[in-house]
Short mmCIF file of C-alpha atoms in Angstrom, two decimals:
data_model
loop_
_atom_site.label_atom_id
_atom_site.label_comp_id
_atom_site.label_asym_id
_atom_site.label_seq_id
_atom_site.Cartn_x
_atom_site.Cartn_y
_atom_site.Cartn_z
CA UNK A 1 -39.97 3.39 -1.41
CA UNK A 2 -37.70 0.19 -3.35
CA UNK A 3 -34.13 0.34 -3.97
CA UNK A 4 -31.65 -1.10 -5.68
CA UNK A 5 -27.61 -1.91 -5.76
CA UNK A 6 -25.40 -1.89 -8.07
CA UNK A 7 -22.64 -2.63 -6.83
CA UNK A 8 -19.27 -0.96 -8.50
CA UNK A 9 -16.09 -1.80 -6.92
CA UNK A 10 -13.90 -0.20 -9.31
CA UNK A 11 -10.57 2.21 -7.63
CA UNK A 12 -11.03 5.93 -7.98
CA UNK A 13 -8.27 6.79 -9.79
CA UNK A 14 -9.74 3.19 -12.57
CA UNK A 15 -10.59 6.32 -15.11
CA UNK A 16 -7.41 8.33 -14.37
CA UNK A 17 -5.23 5.56 -14.97
CA UNK A 18 -6.44 4.09 -17.93
CA UNK A 19 -6.35 7.38 -20.24
CA UNK A 20 -2.80 7.39 -18.96
CA UNK A 21 -2.22 4.72 -19.50
CA UNK A 22 -3.24 4.80 -23.12
CA UNK A 23 -1.69 8.99 -23.20
CA UNK A 24 1.77 6.41 -22.06
CA UNK A 25 0.60 4.48 -24.99
CA UNK A 26 0.47 7.64 -27.97
CA UNK A 27 3.48 9.39 -26.88
CA UNK A 28 5.46 6.18 -27.17
CA UNK A 29 4.57 5.32 -31.14
CA UNK A 30 5.63 9.47 -31.43
CA UNK A 31 9.18 8.77 -29.89
CA UNK A 32 8.54 11.33 -26.72
CA UNK A 33 9.41 10.90 -23.69
CA UNK A 34 8.14 12.16 -20.85
CA UNK A 35 9.45 12.67 -17.59
CA UNK A 36 6.95 13.93 -15.20
CA UNK A 37 8.65 16.04 -12.04
CA UNK A 38 7.28 15.75 -8.71
CA UNK A 39 9.03 17.77 -5.71
CA UNK A 40 7.45 20.41 -2.39
CA UNK A 41 7.43 24.24 -3.43
CA UNK A 42 10.85 25.54 -3.41
CA UNK A 43 12.70 22.30 -3.93
CA UNK A 44 14.67 24.45 -6.74
CA UNK A 45 12.98 22.46 -9.91
CA UNK A 46 12.75 25.46 -12.06
CA UNK A 47 17.09 25.90 -11.39
CA UNK A 48 17.36 21.58 -11.99
CA UNK A 49 15.12 22.00 -15.36
CA UNK A 50 17.11 24.66 -16.77
CA UNK A 51 20.82 23.25 -16.11
CA UNK A 52 18.65 20.26 -17.88
CA UNK A 53 18.28 21.93 -20.77
CA UNK A 54 21.19 23.38 -21.51
CA UNK A 55 23.01 20.23 -21.22
CA UNK A 56 20.72 18.42 -23.07
CA UNK A 57 19.45 20.47 -25.95
CA UNK A 58 21.48 20.09 -28.49
CA UNK A 59 20.99 16.64 -28.51
CA UNK A 60 17.57 16.19 -28.02
CA UNK A 61 14.45 18.64 -29.18
CA UNK A 62 13.06 19.45 -25.55
CA UNK A 63 9.71 20.78 -24.34
CA UNK A 64 8.54 21.49 -21.04
CA UNK A 65 4.95 22.04 -19.43
CA UNK A 66 5.07 24.59 -16.19
CA UNK A 67 1.56 23.26 -14.01
CA UNK A 68 0.88 25.84 -11.58
CA UNK A 69 -2.21 26.47 -8.99
CA UNK A 70 -1.29 30.26 -10.35
CA UNK A 71 1.48 32.19 -12.72
CA UNK A 72 2.99 31.96 -16.07
CA UNK A 73 6.79 33.26 -13.73
CA UNK A 74 8.27 29.49 -13.96
CA UNK A 75 7.34 28.99 -17.89
CA UNK A 76 8.75 32.61 -19.14
CA UNK A 77 12.69 31.21 -17.86
CA UNK A 78 12.37 28.70 -19.44
CA UNK A 79 11.25 29.86 -22.33
CA UNK A 80 14.42 31.70 -22.01
CA UNK A 81 16.07 29.13 -22.69
CA UNK A 82 14.24 28.58 -26.28
CA UNK A 83 12.52 25.92 -25.71
CA UNK A 84 9.03 25.38 -26.56
CA UNK A 85 7.22 25.66 -22.70
CA UNK A 86 3.25 26.03 -22.43
CA UNK A 87 2.44 27.15 -18.35
CA UNK A 88 -0.93 25.41 -17.47
CA UNK A 89 -3.19 26.50 -14.52
CA UNK A 90 -5.11 24.00 -12.56
CA UNK A 91 -7.24 26.47 -11.64
CA UNK A 92 -6.05 25.49 -7.13
CA UNK A 93 -5.92 21.82 -7.71
CA UNK A 94 -3.06 20.94 -6.10
CA UNK A 95 -2.05 17.92 -8.37
CA UNK A 96 -1.84 17.17 -12.45
CA UNK A 97 -4.47 14.25 -14.21
CA UNK A 98 -4.17 12.94 -17.29
CA UNK A 99 -6.34 15.19 -18.81
CA UNK A 100 -4.86 18.30 -17.70
CA UNK A 101 -1.42 16.77 -19.19
CA UNK A 102 -3.01 15.73 -22.42
CA UNK A 103 -4.41 19.64 -22.85
CA UNK A 104 -0.66 20.12 -21.93
CA UNK A 105 0.91 17.94 -25.17
CA UNK A 106 -1.85 19.63 -27.27
CA UNK A 107 -0.85 22.79 -26.65
CA UNK A 108 2.65 22.50 -26.75
CA UNK A 109 2.57 20.48 -30.31
CA UNK A 110 4.57 17.17 -29.40
CA UNK A 111 5.97 16.70 -33.03
CA UNK A 112 8.70 16.47 -33.40
CA UNK A 113 9.98 16.54 -29.79
CA UNK A 114 11.99 13.63 -27.95
CA UNK A 115 11.60 15.01 -24.39
CA UNK A 116 8.85 16.65 -22.43
CA UNK A 117 9.44 17.12 -18.99
CA UNK A 118 6.43 17.90 -17.13
CA UNK A 119 7.01 20.00 -14.22
CA UNK A 120 4.05 19.28 -11.54
CA UNK A 121 2.47 21.07 -9.09
CA UNK A 122 4.12 21.88 -5.89
CA UNK A 123 4.13 19.26 -2.92
CA UNK A 124 4.48 15.93 -2.15
CA UNK A 125 0.86 14.09 -1.58
CA UNK A 126 -1.69 14.70 -4.14
CA UNK A 127 0.65 14.24 -6.86
CA UNK A 128 2.15 10.99 -6.75
CA UNK A 129 -1.52 9.43 -6.24
CA UNK A 130 -2.04 10.43 -10.28
CA UNK A 131 -0.80 8.43 -13.03
CA UNK A 132 -0.03 11.44 -15.37
CA UNK A 133 0.99 9.96 -18.53
CA UNK A 134 4.20 10.30 -17.81
CA UNK A 135 7.58 7.89 -19.30
CA UNK A 136 9.51 8.32 -16.21
CA UNK A 137 8.69 9.98 -12.53
CA UNK A 138 11.37 12.01 -11.06
CA UNK A 139 11.23 13.44 -7.56
CA UNK A 140 13.36 16.20 -6.47
CA UNK A 141 14.45 16.68 -2.64
CA UNK A 142 16.44 19.70 -2.06
CA UNK A 143 19.06 19.18 1.96
CA UNK A 144 16.97 22.07 3.21
CA UNK A 145 13.54 19.90 3.59
CA UNK A 146 15.54 16.84 5.68
CA UNK A 147 16.05 13.71 5.73
CA UNK A 148 12.98 12.36 6.84
CA UNK A 149 10.77 13.41 4.60
CA UNK A 150 10.54 9.31 2.95
CA UNK A 151 9.41 8.77 6.66
CA UNK A 152 6.23 11.07 6.07
CA UNK A 153 5.76 11.19 2.35
CA UNK A 154 5.88 7.19 2.05
CA UNK A 155 3.17 7.07 -1.48
CA UNK A 156 5.66 9.95 -3.28
CA UNK A 157 8.58 8.05 -2.84
CA UNK A 158 7.77 4.33 -3.74
CA UNK A 159 6.38 5.72 -7.19
CA UNK A 160 9.62 6.73 -8.29
CA UNK A 161 12.15 5.89 -10.97
CA UNK A 162 14.37 8.36 -9.59
CA UNK A 163 15.24 10.44 -6.12
CA UNK A 164 17.60 13.32 -7.14
CA UNK A 165 18.67 15.19 -4.03
CA UNK A 166 19.45 19.09 -5.19
CA UNK A 167 21.45 21.92 -2.90
CA UNK A 168 24.23 19.45 -1.76
CA UNK A 169 26.59 22.46 -1.49
CA UNK A 170 24.77 23.73 1.60
CA UNK A 171 24.71 20.08 2.51
CA UNK A 172 27.19 22.10 6.05
CA UNK A 173 24.80 24.31 7.23
CA UNK A 174 22.18 21.50 7.87
CA UNK A 175 21.67 18.10 9.49
CA UNK A 176 21.22 16.50 7.14
CA UNK A 177 21.98 12.20 6.75
CA UNK A 178 22.27 11.70 3.39
CA UNK A 179 23.26 8.02 3.93
CA UNK A 180 20.40 7.83 6.24
CA UNK A 181 17.81 9.61 3.73
CA UNK A 182 18.95 6.73 0.63
CA UNK A 183 18.38 3.65 3.37
CA UNK A 184 14.63 4.77 4.13
CA UNK A 185 14.29 5.99 0.75
CA UNK A 186 15.64 2.49 -0.66
CA UNK A 187 13.23 0.86 1.60
CA UNK A 188 10.18 1.67 0.05
CA UNK A 189 11.39 1.08 -3.09
CA UNK A 190 15.02 -0.83 -3.97
CA UNK A 191 14.68 0.38 -7.88
CA UNK A 192 15.03 3.82 -7.52
CA UNK A 193 18.60 5.52 -8.66
CA UNK A 194 19.32 8.02 -6.76
CA UNK A 195 21.87 11.24 -7.56
CA UNK A 196 22.85 14.44 -4.48
CA UNK A 197 23.81 16.62 -6.93
CA UNK A 198 24.24 20.59 -6.73
CA UNK A 199 22.00 22.69 -10.01
CA UNK A 200 23.73 25.62 -8.40
CA UNK A 201 26.75 25.09 -8.67
CA UNK A 202 26.93 22.33 -11.27
CA UNK A 203 28.19 19.69 -9.40
CA UNK A 204 27.26 16.24 -10.20
CA UNK A 205 24.70 17.75 -12.50
CA UNK A 206 25.63 15.64 -15.97
CA UNK A 207 25.51 11.60 -13.47
CA UNK A 208 21.25 13.57 -13.75
CA UNK A 209 21.61 14.93 -17.21
CA UNK A 210 23.26 11.49 -19.37
CA UNK A 211 20.67 9.11 -17.02
CA UNK A 212 17.99 11.41 -18.07
CA UNK A 213 19.58 10.87 -22.30
CA UNK A 214 19.98 7.77 -21.78
CA UNK A 215 16.51 6.36 -20.54
CA UNK A 216 14.85 8.75 -23.78
CA UNK A 217 16.82 7.38 -26.08
CA UNK A 218 15.17 3.01 -24.48
CA UNK A 219 11.93 4.53 -25.20
CA UNK A 220 12.59 5.70 -27.76
CA UNK A 221 14.45 2.64 -29.42
CA UNK A 222 12.09 -0.13 -27.31
CA UNK B 1 -7.26 20.11 -0.65
CA UNK B 2 -6.69 17.10 -3.13
CA UNK B 3 -10.16 15.61 -2.36
CA UNK B 4 -12.34 17.93 -4.43
CA UNK B 5 -10.42 16.19 -7.30
CA UNK B 6 -10.28 12.82 -5.89
CA UNK B 7 -13.68 13.20 -5.10
CA UNK B 8 -14.82 14.70 -9.14
CA UNK B 9 -12.72 11.53 -10.63
CA UNK B 10 -15.17 8.88 -8.48
CA UNK B 11 -17.86 10.75 -9.70
CA UNK B 12 -17.05 10.88 -12.44
CA UNK B 13 -16.45 6.68 -13.14
CA UNK B 14 -19.69 6.79 -11.21
CA UNK B 15 -21.64 8.69 -13.88
CA UNK B 16 -19.81 6.31 -16.58
CA UNK B 17 -21.32 3.75 -14.82
CA UNK B 18 -24.71 5.14 -14.84
CA UNK B 19 -24.77 6.18 -18.25
CA UNK B 20 -23.68 3.03 -19.01
CA UNK B 21 -26.31 0.81 -17.29
CA UNK B 22 -29.42 3.25 -18.02
CA UNK B 23 -29.46 5.20 -14.51
CA UNK B 24 -30.92 7.97 -14.30
CA UNK B 25 -31.02 8.52 -10.91
CA UNK B 26 -29.18 7.68 -7.75
CA UNK B 27 -30.39 8.02 -3.96
CA UNK B 28 -26.73 7.21 -1.99
CA UNK B 29 -22.98 6.79 -3.48
CA UNK B 30 -20.15 4.56 -1.35
CA UNK B 31 -16.92 5.79 -1.28
CA UNK B 32 -14.86 2.77 0.47
CA UNK B 33 -11.76 5.00 1.41
CA UNK B 34 -8.55 3.57 3.81
CA UNK B 35 -7.44 5.36 6.48
CA UNK B 36 -3.14 5.44 5.21
CA UNK B 37 -4.61 7.25 0.97
CA UNK B 38 -3.74 10.72 2.46
CA UNK B 39 -7.54 10.93 2.31
CA UNK B 40 -10.00 12.88 4.54
CA UNK B 41 -13.16 11.88 4.73
CA UNK B 42 -14.54 15.05 6.06
CA UNK B 43 -13.68 16.53 3.35
CA UNK B 44 -14.86 14.44 1.06
CA UNK B 45 -18.44 15.11 3.00
CA UNK B 46 -18.27 18.99 3.44
CA UNK B 47 -17.25 18.88 -0.66
CA UNK B 48 -20.08 16.28 -2.23
CA UNK B 49 -22.77 19.42 -2.44
CA UNK B 50 -20.15 22.06 -3.98
CA UNK B 51 -19.36 19.34 -6.19
CA UNK B 52 -22.24 18.14 -7.38
CA UNK B 53 -24.65 21.65 -6.97
CA UNK B 54 -24.63 22.20 -11.03
CA UNK B 55 -24.66 18.22 -11.64
CA UNK B 56 -28.25 17.20 -12.37
CA UNK B 57 -27.05 13.41 -11.95
CA UNK B 58 -25.92 13.17 -7.87
CA UNK B 59 -27.85 17.24 -7.09
CA UNK B 60 -29.29 16.22 -3.94
CA UNK B 61 -27.45 12.65 -3.27
CA UNK B 62 -26.82 11.15 -0.07
CA UNK B 63 -22.83 10.43 0.02
CA UNK B 64 -21.63 7.91 2.40
CA UNK B 65 -17.47 6.90 3.25
CA UNK B 66 -16.76 4.23 5.03
CA UNK B 67 -13.88 3.84 6.84
CA UNK B 68 -11.42 1.42 6.32
CA UNK B 69 -9.14 0.37 8.81
CA UNK B 70 -4.86 1.10 7.62
CA UNK B 71 -3.02 -2.45 9.48
CA UNK B 72 -0.40 -2.70 8.88
CA UNK B 73 1.51 -6.21 9.72
CA UNK B 74 5.24 -5.69 11.74
CA UNK B 75 7.62 -7.02 9.05
CA UNK B 76 10.35 -7.26 12.51
CA UNK B 77 8.21 -9.02 15.84
CA UNK B 78 4.99 -10.37 13.09
CA UNK B 79 2.42 -8.41 15.29
CA UNK B 80 -0.59 -6.80 13.55
CA UNK B 81 -1.21 -3.31 14.23
CA UNK B 82 -3.22 -0.69 13.05
CA UNK B 83 -0.35 1.82 11.21
CA UNK B 84 -3.01 4.67 11.65
CA UNK B 85 -2.97 5.31 15.32
CA UNK B 86 0.46 3.73 15.98
CA UNK B 87 2.14 6.61 13.31
CA UNK B 88 3.82 3.65 11.41
CA UNK B 89 5.49 2.01 14.28
CA UNK B 90 4.65 -1.19 15.43
CA UNK B 91 3.83 -0.71 19.41
CA UNK B 92 5.54 -4.01 20.38
CA UNK B 93 8.93 -3.94 19.02
CA UNK B 94 9.18 0.11 17.73
CA UNK B 95 10.06 -0.75 13.78
CA UNK B 96 8.78 0.70 10.50
CA UNK B 97 9.15 -2.26 8.78
CA UNK B 98 6.01 -3.73 7.82
CA UNK B 99 3.69 -4.43 5.21
CA UNK B 100 0.43 -3.72 4.51
CA UNK B 101 -2.41 -4.66 5.48
CA UNK B 102 -4.81 -3.06 4.85
CA UNK B 103 -6.09 1.35 4.60
CA UNK B 104 -4.88 2.10 1.06
CA UNK B 105 -8.35 1.17 -0.48
CA UNK B 106 -10.13 3.93 -2.22
CA UNK B 107 -12.44 2.25 -3.70
CA UNK B 108 -17.07 3.12 -5.06
CA UNK B 109 -17.84 0.65 -3.85
CA UNK B 110 -21.58 0.86 -5.29
CA UNK B 111 -24.38 3.35 -5.58
CA UNK B 112 -28.08 2.64 -3.86
CA UNK B 113 -31.14 4.23 -6.28
CA UNK B 114 -34.67 4.14 -5.31
CA UNK B 115 -36.99 2.25 -7.27
CA UNK B 116 -40.56 3.50 -7.72
CA UNK B 117 -41.28 -0.63 -9.04
CA UNK B 118 -42.38 -1.86 -5.45
CA UNK B 119 -41.54 -5.10 -6.72
CA UNK B 120 -37.98 -4.56 -7.80
CA UNK B 121 -35.99 -3.83 -4.84
CA UNK B 122 -34.59 -7.28 -5.28
CA UNK B 123 -30.10 -6.46 -4.10
CA UNK B 124 -28.21 -6.77 -7.25
CA UNK B 125 -25.03 -7.18 -5.64
CA UNK B 126 -24.52 -10.48 -6.29
CA UNK B 127 -25.84 -10.28 -10.66
CA UNK B 128 -22.86 -8.39 -11.17
CA UNK B 129 -21.80 -9.55 -14.43
CA UNK B 130 -25.03 -7.83 -15.79
CA UNK B 131 -23.56 -4.28 -14.79
#
């Protein structure tokens, strides 16, 4: 049997990247800012999200997409704040791709929204590989996770626009070197904005929400 | 575990390519995977038959994974070394500062089809503009 070889030489992510680019364009034309939030499980994404909503809900119309492998516990917590919320189940997948995000946005209904916060699956590896169509990406790292994470998960730190270091109220109990973390993160990504805060006590949360508010307004104007 | 999702994306791209080029039957899919992508190639081998079981274009076909070494150029002493084997630090000067030269590839390299036409066995690699 004769054999033919078709050379393709395409990135595995090409389809997803294209879908993500289209989605980003659509969101831009509607003036909707999509924030992709990534972190390890248990870093406090939902707690920070509640704080962020509280700070910005008078100024911005906010929607939330919660993504988890299973359950709706996060979506139920967020829905109590009164913002529009949908829960996506990834059905065992460890990340969201642009197609899933589009479904989530369709279910949410984005008309009239200024900001949609996408709470990605808790994982520091896979979500960094897939462009979700987000306007900006934020990664949350909590103090108990340690300052060595940029060494272990370089891709995540290289991809994000903002790095939020959370749970700084418990810094005294952990050997967490904030300067070492910042050095390591900046080495991978010199443009990254770093915020150190406690979502529990509210310390420095305003620095983060001010940045986010500014980014949303820039997105809508530009 | 992300290998399932990544592989599915790859096969969707291949399927779109096959449709665009009127290819109905594939014998083999060849992927190029860099050592520094975080993909475990044996996971691709494990998931491929499961993922393609109900996917007519790929059912029963072969997957070949070519592994590309993760090489880095040390920013300190300009030594070129295998980043994967040395866990990110230069074996000569121990510095972690480096430029990644290879190993981030995650490509669909090519597909192989079996042609019934005995004279149709030419390699189409040089005719990329046709495909």
